[in-house]
Coordinates of C-alpha atoms in Angstrom, one line a residue:
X1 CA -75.6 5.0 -73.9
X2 CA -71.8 5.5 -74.0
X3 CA -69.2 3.9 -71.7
X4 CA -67.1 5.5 -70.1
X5 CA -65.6 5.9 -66.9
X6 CA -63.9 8.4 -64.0
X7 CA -61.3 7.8 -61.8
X8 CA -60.3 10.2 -59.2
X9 CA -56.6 11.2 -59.0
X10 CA -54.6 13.4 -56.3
X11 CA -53.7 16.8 -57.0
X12 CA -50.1 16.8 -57.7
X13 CA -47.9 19.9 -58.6
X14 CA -47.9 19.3 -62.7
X15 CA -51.4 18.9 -62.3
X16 CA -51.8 23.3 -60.9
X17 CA -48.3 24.3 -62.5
X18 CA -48.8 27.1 -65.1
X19 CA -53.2 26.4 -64.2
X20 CA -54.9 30.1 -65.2
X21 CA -57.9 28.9 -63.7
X22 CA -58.3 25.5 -61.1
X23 CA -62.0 24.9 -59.9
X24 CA -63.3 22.9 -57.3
X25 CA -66.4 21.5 -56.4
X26 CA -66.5 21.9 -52.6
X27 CA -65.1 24.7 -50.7
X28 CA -63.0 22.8 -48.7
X29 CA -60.9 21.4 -51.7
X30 CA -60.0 25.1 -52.3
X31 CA -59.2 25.5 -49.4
X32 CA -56.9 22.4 -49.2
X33 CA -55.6 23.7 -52.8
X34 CA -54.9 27.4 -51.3
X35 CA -53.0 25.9 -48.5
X36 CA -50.6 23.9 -50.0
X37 CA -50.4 26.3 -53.2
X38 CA -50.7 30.0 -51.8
X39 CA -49.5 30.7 -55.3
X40 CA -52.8 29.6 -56.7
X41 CA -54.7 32.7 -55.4
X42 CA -56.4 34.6 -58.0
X43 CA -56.3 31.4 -59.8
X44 CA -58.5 29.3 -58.1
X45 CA -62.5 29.4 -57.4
X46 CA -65.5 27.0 -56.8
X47 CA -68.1 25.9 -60.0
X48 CA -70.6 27.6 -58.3
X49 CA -68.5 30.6 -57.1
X50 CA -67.4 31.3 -60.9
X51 CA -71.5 30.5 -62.3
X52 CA -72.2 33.6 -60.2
X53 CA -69.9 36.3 -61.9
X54 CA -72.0 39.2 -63.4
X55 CA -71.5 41.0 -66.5
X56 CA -68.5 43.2 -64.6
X57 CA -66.2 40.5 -64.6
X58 CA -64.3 41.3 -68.2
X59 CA -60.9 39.6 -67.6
X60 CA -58.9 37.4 -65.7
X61 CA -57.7 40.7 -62.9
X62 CA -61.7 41.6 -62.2
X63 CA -62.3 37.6 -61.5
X64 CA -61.0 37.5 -58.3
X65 CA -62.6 40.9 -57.1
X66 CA -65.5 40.8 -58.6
X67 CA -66.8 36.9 -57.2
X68 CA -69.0 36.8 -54.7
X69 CA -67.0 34.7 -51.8
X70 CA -67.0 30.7 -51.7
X71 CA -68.8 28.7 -49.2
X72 CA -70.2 25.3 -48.3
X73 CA -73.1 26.3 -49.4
X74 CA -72.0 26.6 -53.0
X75 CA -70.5 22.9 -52.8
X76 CA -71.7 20.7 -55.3
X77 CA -72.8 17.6 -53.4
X78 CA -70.7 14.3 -53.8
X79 CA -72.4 11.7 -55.3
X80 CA -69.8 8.7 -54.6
X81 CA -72.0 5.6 -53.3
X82 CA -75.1 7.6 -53.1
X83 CA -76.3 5.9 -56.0
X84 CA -77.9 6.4 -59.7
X85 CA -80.1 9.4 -58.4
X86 CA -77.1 11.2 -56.5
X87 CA -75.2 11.0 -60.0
X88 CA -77.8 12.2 -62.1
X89 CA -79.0 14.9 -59.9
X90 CA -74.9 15.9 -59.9
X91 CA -74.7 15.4 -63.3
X92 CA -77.2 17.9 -64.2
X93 CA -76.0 20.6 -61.4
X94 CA -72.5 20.5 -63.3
X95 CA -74.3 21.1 -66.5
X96 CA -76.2 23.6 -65.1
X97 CA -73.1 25.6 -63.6
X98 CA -71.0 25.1 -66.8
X99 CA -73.6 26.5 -68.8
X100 CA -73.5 29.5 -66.5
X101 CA -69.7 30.1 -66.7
X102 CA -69.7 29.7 -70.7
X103 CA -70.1 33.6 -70.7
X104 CA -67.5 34.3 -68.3
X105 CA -65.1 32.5 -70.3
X106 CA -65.5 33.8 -73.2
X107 CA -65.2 37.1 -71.7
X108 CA -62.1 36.0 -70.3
X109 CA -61.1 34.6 -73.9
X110 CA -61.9 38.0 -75.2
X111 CA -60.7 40.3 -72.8
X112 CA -57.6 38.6 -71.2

């Protein structure tokens, strides 16, 4: 098994400057993202919220309009010092919800 290792870092402006697209796992850090950067609407969605876009959203102006809204119950739980299970059971829940949003990208990629 590889080693590797994640460490958490603040949202600072060069991290969202110039972002096309910013997700978040829980509602409430897109929320805390949207207040402190209004400039980032449009630009910035939930995992979940973006794994649920349908076949109409063709480009980066239908995204917003077309997503169903974001919620806390679209939040991708937190793992941190929940222990092995926690992490795996995340783990696979991001796989799953980057899987979904592989077609919406490459729409995106495609269409603009």
């Amino acid at each position: 098994m590889a080693s590797w290792s994640f460490r958490s870092r603040p949202v600072t402006p060069a991290l969202v400057e110039g972002a096309e697209l910013v997700l978040t796992m829980e509602f409430a850090h897109q929320m805390k993202l949207l207040d402190r950067w209004p400039e980032l609407a449009g630009r910035v969605f939930g995992l979940a919220q973006l794994a649920m876009a349908g076949p109409e959203v063709l480009d980066r102006t239908s995204l917003a309009a077309e997503l169903p809204p974001n919620g806390m119950s679209l939040d991708v739980a937190d793992p941190y010092g929940r222990g092995r299970r926690a992490a795996l059971d995340c783990a696979n829940e991001m796989d799953r919800l980057i899987l979904g949003c592989l077609p919406i990208w490459e729409r995106i990629l495609t269409y603009g």
